[in-house]
CSV table of C-alpha atoms in Angstrom, one decimal:
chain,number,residue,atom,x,y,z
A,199,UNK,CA,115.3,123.0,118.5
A,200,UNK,CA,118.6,121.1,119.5
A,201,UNK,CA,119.9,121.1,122.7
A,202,UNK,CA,123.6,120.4,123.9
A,203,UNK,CA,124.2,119.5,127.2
A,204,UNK,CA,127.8,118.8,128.8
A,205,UNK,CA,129.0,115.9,131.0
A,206,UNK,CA,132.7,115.9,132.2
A,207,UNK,CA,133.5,112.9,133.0
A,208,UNK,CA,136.2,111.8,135.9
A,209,UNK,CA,137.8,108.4,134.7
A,210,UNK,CA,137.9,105.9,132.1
A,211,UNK,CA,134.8,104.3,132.4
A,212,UNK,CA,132.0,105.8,134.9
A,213,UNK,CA,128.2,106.0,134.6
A,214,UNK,CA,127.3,109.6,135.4
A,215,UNK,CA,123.5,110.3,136.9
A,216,UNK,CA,121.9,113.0,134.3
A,217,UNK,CA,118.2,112.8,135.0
A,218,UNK,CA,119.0,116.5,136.8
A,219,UNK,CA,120.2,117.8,133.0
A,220,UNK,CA,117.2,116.4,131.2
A,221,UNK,CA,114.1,117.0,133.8
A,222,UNK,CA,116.0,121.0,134.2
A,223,UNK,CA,115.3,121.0,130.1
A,224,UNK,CA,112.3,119.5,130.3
A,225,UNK,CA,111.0,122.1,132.6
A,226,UNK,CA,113.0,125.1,130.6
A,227,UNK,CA,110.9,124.0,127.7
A,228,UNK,CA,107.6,124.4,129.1
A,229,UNK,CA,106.0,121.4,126.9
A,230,UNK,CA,103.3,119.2,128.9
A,231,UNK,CA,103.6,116.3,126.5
A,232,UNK,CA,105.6,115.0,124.4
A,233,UNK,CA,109.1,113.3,123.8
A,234,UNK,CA,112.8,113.9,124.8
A,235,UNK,CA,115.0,112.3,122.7
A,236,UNK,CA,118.4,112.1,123.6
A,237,UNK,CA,121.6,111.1,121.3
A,238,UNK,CA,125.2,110.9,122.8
A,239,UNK,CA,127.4,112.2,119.7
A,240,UNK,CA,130.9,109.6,120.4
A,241,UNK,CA,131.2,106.3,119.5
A,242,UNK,CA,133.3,105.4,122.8
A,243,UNK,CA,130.2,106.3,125.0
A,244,UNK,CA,126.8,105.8,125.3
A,245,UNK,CA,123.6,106.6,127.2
A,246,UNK,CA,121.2,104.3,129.3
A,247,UNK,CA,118.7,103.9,132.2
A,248,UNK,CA,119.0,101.8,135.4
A,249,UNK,CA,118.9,102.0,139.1
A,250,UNK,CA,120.6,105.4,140.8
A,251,UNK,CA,119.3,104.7,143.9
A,252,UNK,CA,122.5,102.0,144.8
A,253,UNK,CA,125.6,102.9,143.9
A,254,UNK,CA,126.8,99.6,143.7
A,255,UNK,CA,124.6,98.5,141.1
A,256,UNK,CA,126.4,101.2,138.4
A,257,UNK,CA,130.1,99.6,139.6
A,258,UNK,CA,128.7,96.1,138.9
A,259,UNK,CA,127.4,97.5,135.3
A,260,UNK,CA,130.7,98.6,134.7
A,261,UNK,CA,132.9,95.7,136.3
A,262,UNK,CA,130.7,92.7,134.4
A,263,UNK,CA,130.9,94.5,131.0
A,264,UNK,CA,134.9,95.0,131.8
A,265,UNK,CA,135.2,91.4,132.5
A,266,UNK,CA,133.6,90.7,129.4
A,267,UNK,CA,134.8,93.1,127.5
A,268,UNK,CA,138.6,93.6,128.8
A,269,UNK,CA,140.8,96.4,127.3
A,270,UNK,CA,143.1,94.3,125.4
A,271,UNK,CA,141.6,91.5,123.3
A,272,UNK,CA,143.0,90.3,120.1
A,273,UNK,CA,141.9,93.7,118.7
A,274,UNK,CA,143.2,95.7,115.6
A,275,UNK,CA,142.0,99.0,115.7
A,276,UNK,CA,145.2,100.9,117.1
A,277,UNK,CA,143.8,103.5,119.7
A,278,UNK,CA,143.3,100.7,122.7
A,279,UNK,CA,139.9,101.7,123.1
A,280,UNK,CA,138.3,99.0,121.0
A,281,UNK,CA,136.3,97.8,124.0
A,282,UNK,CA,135.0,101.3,124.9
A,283,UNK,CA,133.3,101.1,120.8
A,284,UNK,CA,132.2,97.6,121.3
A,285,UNK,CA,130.6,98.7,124.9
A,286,UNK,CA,129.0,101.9,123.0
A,287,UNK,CA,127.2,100.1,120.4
A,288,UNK,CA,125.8,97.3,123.1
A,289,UNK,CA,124.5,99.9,125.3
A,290,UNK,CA,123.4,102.3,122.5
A,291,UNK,CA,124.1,106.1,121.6
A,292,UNK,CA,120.2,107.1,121.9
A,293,UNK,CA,116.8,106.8,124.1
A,294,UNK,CA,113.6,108.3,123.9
A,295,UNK,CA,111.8,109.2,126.9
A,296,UNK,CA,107.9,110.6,127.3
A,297,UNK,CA,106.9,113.9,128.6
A,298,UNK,CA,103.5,113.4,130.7
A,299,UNK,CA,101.7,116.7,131.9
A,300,UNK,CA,104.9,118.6,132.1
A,301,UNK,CA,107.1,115.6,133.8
A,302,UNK,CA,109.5,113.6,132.7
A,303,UNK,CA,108.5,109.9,132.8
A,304,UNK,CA,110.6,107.3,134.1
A,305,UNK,CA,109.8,104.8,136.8
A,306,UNK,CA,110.4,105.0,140.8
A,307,UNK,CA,114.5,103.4,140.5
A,308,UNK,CA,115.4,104.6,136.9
A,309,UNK,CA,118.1,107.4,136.4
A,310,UNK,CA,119.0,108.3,133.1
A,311,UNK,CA,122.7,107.5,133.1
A,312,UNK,CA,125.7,108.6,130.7
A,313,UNK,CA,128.2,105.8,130.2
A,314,UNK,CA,132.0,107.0,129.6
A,315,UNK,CA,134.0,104.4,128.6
A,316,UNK,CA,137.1,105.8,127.2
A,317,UNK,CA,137.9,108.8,129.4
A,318,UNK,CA,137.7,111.4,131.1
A,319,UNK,CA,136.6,113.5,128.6
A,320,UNK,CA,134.6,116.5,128.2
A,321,UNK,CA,131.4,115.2,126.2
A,322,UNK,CA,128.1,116.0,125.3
A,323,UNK,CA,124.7,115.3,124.7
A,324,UNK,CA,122.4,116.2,122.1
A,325,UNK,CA,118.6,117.1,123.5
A,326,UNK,CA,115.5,117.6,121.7
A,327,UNK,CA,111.9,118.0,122.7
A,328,UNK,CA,109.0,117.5,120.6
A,329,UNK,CA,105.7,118.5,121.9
A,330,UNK,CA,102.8,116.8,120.5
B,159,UNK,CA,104.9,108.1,105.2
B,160,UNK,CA,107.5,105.4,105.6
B,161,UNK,CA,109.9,104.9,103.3
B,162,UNK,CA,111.9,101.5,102.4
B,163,UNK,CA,115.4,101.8,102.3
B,164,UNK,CA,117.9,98.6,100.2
B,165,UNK,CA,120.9,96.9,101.6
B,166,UNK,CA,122.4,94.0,100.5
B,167,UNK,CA,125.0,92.0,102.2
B,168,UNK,CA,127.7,89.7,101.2
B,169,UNK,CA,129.1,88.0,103.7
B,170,UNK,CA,127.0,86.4,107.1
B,171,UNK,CA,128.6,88.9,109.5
B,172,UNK,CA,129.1,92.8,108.4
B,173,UNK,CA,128.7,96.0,109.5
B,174,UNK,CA,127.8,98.0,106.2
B,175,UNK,CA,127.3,101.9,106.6
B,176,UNK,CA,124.3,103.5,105.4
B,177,UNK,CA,125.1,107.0,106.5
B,178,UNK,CA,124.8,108.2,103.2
B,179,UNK,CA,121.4,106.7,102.3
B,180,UNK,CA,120.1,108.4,105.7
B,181,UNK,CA,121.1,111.4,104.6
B,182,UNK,CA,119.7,111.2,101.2
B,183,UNK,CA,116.3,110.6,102.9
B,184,UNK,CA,116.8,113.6,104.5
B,185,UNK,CA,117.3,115.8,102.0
B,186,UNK,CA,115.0,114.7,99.9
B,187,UNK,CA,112.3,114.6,102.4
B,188,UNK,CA,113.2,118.6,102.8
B,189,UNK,CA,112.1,118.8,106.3
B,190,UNK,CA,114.1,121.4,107.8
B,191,UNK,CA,113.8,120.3,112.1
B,192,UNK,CA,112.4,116.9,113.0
B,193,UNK,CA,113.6,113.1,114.1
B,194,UNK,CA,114.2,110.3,111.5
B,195,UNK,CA,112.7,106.5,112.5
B,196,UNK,CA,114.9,103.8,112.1
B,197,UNK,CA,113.8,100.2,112.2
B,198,UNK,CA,115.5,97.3,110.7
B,199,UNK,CA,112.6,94.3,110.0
B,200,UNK,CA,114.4,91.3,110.9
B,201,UNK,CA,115.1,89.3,113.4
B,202,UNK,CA,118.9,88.4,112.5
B,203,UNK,CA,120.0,92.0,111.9
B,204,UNK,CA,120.2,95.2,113.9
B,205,UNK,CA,121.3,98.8,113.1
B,206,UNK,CA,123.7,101.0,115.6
B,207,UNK,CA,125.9,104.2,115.1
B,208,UNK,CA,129.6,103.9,115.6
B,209,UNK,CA,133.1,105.1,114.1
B,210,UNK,CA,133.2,104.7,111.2
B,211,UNK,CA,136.7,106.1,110.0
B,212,UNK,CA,139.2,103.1,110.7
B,213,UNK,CA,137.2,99.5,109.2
B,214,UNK,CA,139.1,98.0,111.9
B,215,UNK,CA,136.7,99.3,114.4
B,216,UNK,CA,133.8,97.6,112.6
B,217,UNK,CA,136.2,94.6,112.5
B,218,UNK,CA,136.9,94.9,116.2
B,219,UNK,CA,132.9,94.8,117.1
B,220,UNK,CA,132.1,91.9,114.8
B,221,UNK,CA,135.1,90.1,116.0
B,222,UNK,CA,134.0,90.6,119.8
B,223,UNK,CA,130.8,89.7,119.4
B,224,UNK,CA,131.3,86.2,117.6
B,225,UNK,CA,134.3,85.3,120.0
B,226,UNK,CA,131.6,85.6,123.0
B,227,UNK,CA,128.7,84.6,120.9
B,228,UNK,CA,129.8,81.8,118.9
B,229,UNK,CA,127.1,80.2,116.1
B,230,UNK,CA,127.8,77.0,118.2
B,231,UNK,CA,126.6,76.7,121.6
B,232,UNK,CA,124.2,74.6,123.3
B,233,UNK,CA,121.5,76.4,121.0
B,234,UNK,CA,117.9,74.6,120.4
B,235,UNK,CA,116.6,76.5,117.8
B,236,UNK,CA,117.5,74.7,114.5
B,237,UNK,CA,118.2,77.2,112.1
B,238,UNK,CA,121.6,77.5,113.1
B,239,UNK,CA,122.1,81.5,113.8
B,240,UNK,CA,120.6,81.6,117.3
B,241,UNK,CA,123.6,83.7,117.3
B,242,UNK,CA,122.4,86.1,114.7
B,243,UNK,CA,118.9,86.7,117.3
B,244,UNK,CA,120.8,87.2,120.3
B,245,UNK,CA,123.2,89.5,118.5
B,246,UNK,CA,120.1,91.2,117.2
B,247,UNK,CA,118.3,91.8,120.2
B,248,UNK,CA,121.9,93.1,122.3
B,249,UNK,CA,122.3,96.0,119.5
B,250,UNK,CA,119.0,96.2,119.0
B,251,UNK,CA,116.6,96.8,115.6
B,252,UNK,CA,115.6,100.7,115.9
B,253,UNK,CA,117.2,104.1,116.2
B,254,UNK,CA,116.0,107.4,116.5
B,255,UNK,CA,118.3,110.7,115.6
B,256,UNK,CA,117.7,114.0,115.4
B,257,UNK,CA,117.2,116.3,111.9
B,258,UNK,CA,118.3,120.3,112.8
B,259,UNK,CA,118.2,122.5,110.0
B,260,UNK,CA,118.2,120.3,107.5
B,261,UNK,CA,121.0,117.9,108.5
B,262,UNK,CA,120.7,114.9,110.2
B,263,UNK,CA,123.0,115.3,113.6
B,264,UNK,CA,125.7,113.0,114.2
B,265,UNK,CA,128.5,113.4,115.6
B,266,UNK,CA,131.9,113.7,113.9
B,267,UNK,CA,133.2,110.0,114.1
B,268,UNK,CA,129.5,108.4,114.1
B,269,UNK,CA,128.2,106.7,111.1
B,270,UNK,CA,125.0,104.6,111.2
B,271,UNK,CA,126.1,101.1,110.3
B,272,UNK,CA,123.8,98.4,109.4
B,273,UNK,CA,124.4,94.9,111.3
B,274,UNK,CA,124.2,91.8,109.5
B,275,UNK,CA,124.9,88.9,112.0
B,276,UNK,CA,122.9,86.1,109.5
B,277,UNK,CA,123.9,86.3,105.8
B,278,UNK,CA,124.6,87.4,102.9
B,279,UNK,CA,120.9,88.2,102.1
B,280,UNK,CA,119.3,91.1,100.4
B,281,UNK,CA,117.7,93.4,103.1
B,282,UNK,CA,116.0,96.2,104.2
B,283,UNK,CA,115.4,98.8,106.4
B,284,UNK,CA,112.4,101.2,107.2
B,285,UNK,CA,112.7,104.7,107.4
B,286,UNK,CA,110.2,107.8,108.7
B,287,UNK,CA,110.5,111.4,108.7
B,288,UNK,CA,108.7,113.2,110.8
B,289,UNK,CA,108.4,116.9,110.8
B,290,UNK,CA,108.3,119.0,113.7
C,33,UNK,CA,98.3,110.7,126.3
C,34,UNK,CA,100.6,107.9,127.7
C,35,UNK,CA,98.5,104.6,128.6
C,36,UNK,CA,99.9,101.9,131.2
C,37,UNK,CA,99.9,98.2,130.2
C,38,UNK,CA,100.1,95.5,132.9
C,39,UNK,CA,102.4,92.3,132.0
C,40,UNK,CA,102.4,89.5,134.7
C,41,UNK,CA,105.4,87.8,134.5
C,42,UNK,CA,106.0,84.1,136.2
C,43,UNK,CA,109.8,82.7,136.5
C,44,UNK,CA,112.6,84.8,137.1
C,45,UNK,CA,113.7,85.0,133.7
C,46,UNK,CA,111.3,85.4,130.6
C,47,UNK,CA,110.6,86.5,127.5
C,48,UNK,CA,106.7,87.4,127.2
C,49,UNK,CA,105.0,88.4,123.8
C,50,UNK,CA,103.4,91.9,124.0
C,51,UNK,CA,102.8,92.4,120.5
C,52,UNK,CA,98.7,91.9,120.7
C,53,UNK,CA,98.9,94.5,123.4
C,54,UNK,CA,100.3,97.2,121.4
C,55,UNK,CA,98.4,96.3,118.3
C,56,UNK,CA,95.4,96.8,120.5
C,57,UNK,CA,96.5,100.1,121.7
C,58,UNK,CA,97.2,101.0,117.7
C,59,UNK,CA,94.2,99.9,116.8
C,60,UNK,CA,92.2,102.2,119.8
C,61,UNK,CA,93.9,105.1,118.7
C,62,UNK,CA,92.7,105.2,115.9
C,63,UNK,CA,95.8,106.9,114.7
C,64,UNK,CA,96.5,106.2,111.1
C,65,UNK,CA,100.8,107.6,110.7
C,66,UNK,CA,102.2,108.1,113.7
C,67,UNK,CA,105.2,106.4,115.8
C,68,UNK,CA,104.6,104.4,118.9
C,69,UNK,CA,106.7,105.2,122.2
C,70,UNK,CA,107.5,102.2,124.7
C,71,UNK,CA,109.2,102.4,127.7
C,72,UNK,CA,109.4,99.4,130.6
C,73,UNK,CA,109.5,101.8,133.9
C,74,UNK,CA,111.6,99.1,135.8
C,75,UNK,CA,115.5,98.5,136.0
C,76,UNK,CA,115.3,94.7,136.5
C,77,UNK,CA,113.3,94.4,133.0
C,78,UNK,CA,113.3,95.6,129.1
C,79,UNK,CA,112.1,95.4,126.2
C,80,UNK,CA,113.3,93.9,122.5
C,81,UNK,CA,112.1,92.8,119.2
C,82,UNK,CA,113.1,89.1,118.2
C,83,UNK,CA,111.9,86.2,116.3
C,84,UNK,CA,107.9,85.2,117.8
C,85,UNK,CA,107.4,82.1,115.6
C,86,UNK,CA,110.1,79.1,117.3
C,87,UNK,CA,109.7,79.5,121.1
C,88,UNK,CA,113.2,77.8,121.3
C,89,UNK,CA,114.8,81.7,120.0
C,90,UNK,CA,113.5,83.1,123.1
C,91,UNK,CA,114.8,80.5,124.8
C,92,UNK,CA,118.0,80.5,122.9
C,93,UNK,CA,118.4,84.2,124.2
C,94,UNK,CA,117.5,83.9,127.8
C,95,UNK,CA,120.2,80.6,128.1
C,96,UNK,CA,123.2,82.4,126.6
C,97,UNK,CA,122.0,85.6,128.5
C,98,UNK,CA,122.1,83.6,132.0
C,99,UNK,CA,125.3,81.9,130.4
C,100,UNK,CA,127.6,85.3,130.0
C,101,UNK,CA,125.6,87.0,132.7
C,102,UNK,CA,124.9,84.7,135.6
C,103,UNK,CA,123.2,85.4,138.6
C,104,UNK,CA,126.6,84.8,140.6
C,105,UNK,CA,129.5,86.8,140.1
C,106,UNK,CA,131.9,89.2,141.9
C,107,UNK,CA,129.0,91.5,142.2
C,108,UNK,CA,128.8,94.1,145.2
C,109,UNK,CA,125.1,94.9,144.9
C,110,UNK,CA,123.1,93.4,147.9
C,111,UNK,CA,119.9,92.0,146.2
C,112,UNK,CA,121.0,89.1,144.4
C,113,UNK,CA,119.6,90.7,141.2
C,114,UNK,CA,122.6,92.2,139.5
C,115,UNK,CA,122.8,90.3,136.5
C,116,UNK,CA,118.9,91.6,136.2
C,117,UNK,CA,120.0,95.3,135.8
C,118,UNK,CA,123.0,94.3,133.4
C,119,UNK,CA,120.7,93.0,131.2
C,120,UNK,CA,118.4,95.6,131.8
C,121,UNK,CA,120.8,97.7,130.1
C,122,UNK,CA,122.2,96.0,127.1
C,123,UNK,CA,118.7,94.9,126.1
C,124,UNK,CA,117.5,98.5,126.8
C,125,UNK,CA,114.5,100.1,128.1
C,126,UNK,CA,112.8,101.7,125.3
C,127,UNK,CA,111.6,101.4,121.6
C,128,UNK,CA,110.1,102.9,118.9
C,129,UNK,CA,108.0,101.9,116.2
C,130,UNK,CA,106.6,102.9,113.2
C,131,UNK,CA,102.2,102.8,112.8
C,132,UNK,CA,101.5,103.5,109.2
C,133,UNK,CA,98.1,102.9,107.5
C,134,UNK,CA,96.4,102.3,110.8
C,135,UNK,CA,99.0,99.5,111.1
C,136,UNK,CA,101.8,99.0,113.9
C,137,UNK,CA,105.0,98.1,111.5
C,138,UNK,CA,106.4,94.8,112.3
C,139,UNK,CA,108.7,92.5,110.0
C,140,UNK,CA,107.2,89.3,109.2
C,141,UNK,CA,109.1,87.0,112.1
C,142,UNK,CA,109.2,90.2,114.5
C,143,UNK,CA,107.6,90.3,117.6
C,144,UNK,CA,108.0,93.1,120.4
C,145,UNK,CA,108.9,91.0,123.4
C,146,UNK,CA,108.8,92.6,127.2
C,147,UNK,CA,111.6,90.9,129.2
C,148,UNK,CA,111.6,89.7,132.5
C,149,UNK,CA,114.9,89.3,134.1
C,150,UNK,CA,114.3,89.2,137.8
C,151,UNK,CA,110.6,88.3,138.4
C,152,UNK,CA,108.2,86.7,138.8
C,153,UNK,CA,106.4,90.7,139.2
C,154,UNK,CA,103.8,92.4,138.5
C,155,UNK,CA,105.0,94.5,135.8
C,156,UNK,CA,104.4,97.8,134.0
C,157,UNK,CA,104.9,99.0,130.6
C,158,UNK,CA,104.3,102.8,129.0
C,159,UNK,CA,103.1,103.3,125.5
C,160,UNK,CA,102.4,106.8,124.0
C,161,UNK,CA,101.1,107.2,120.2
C,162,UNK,CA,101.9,110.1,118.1
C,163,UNK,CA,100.1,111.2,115.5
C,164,UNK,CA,102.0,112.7,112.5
């Protein structure tokens, strides 16, 4: 069964804590192990896992792939969001995470984080759980 | 039971989609809920999901990622495309996505695009269904 | 069942060969067709797939890495490390392979390689098989 979850996002770029979305369907689903696997359905977004504990560490994310990765380039795509596709594809559009007697594994400073890179836009997230 | 998928390339940079041949996998397979196993076997190559209406998107990407990771560069490995492993390894060689009655799940502008950072060579790509 | 695998790392930056490791898990499980989970628990490390055979790929990766990414930037984070979790995230914290035939599914040059971006640690990586 296929999940979708929303995320509104607030600005143009922003990495948005959902750990609270996925261990809420994890629970839901009463599986004790197995796999989530998660798949964000936009190609100006993505989905990743890093430290939630200090905010700062999500703005220097964001402001080092920025730098890199400005807005306007020598691009040709015509929607001036070309970096927000080339930022998707380097972070990724899916993850996999393990299910461990009923808990969600990840380790003591990883989040699960939604990246927006083109909004704010109301997105979503695909969510499946396979027990084993 | 895995399944080996064909793709050649023609030119040493490329983003080729292979939606279609996904999807044909899929149906033939005739698993109704599941997740399909991506994983590209090389070491110069990578597979990611992105839009795939507009080339100049696909353009855009490849364009980006030579202009900040040129072939030349104070490189030691003598093959010549330590480009073509670093670009590998930052999009990355497997993908997971989700099968829901019968279709694989994407969303509306996402096709799966194969990467081809070192050719033209003839390549390939593994594939697994597995059923729920 | 998710086992724990211990990877000592020793510079700040480096890429270590795991690939013995999780052929030894394969070959435990005794699982014949099945898909392999990984997952590094930390947000300072990841984990990839690249070339195994010229030691100067790894190499090639970690330089041009340190190059685009340095240590030093305008970063706000306090702990010095925020290149780490940038990394951390394009590389990305999770993969997938395929086991088929009792065999972990590798291309011939591909090795799985655990990545150390802010050490030297102790580290920790999380494998779960599952059987088709």
């Amino acid at each position: 069964m296929i999940k979708e979850l929303k995320v509104k996002t607030g600005r143009r770029e922003e990495l948005i804590d959902i750990t609270h979305l996925v261990r809420e369907a994890v629970a839901k689903s009463e599986v004790e192990n197995g796999i989530v696997h998660l798949h964000v359905p936009h190609t100006t977004a993505a989905i990743t896992i890093n430290e939630n504990a200090d905010p700062d560490v999500k703005r220097d994310i964001l402001y080092k792939l920025s730098k890199e990765i400005p807005q306007q380039d020598n691009y040709h795509h015509g929607e001036g969001n070309s970096d927000a596709h080339i930022k998707s594809s380097l972070i990724g559009p899916t993850l996999q995470l393990i299910i461990s007697d009923s808990k969600l594994i990840l380790g003591i400073w990883q989040g699960i984080l939604f990246c927006e890179f083109d909004g704010p836009r109301a997105r979503r997230l695909y969510l499946k759980i396979v027990a084993d």
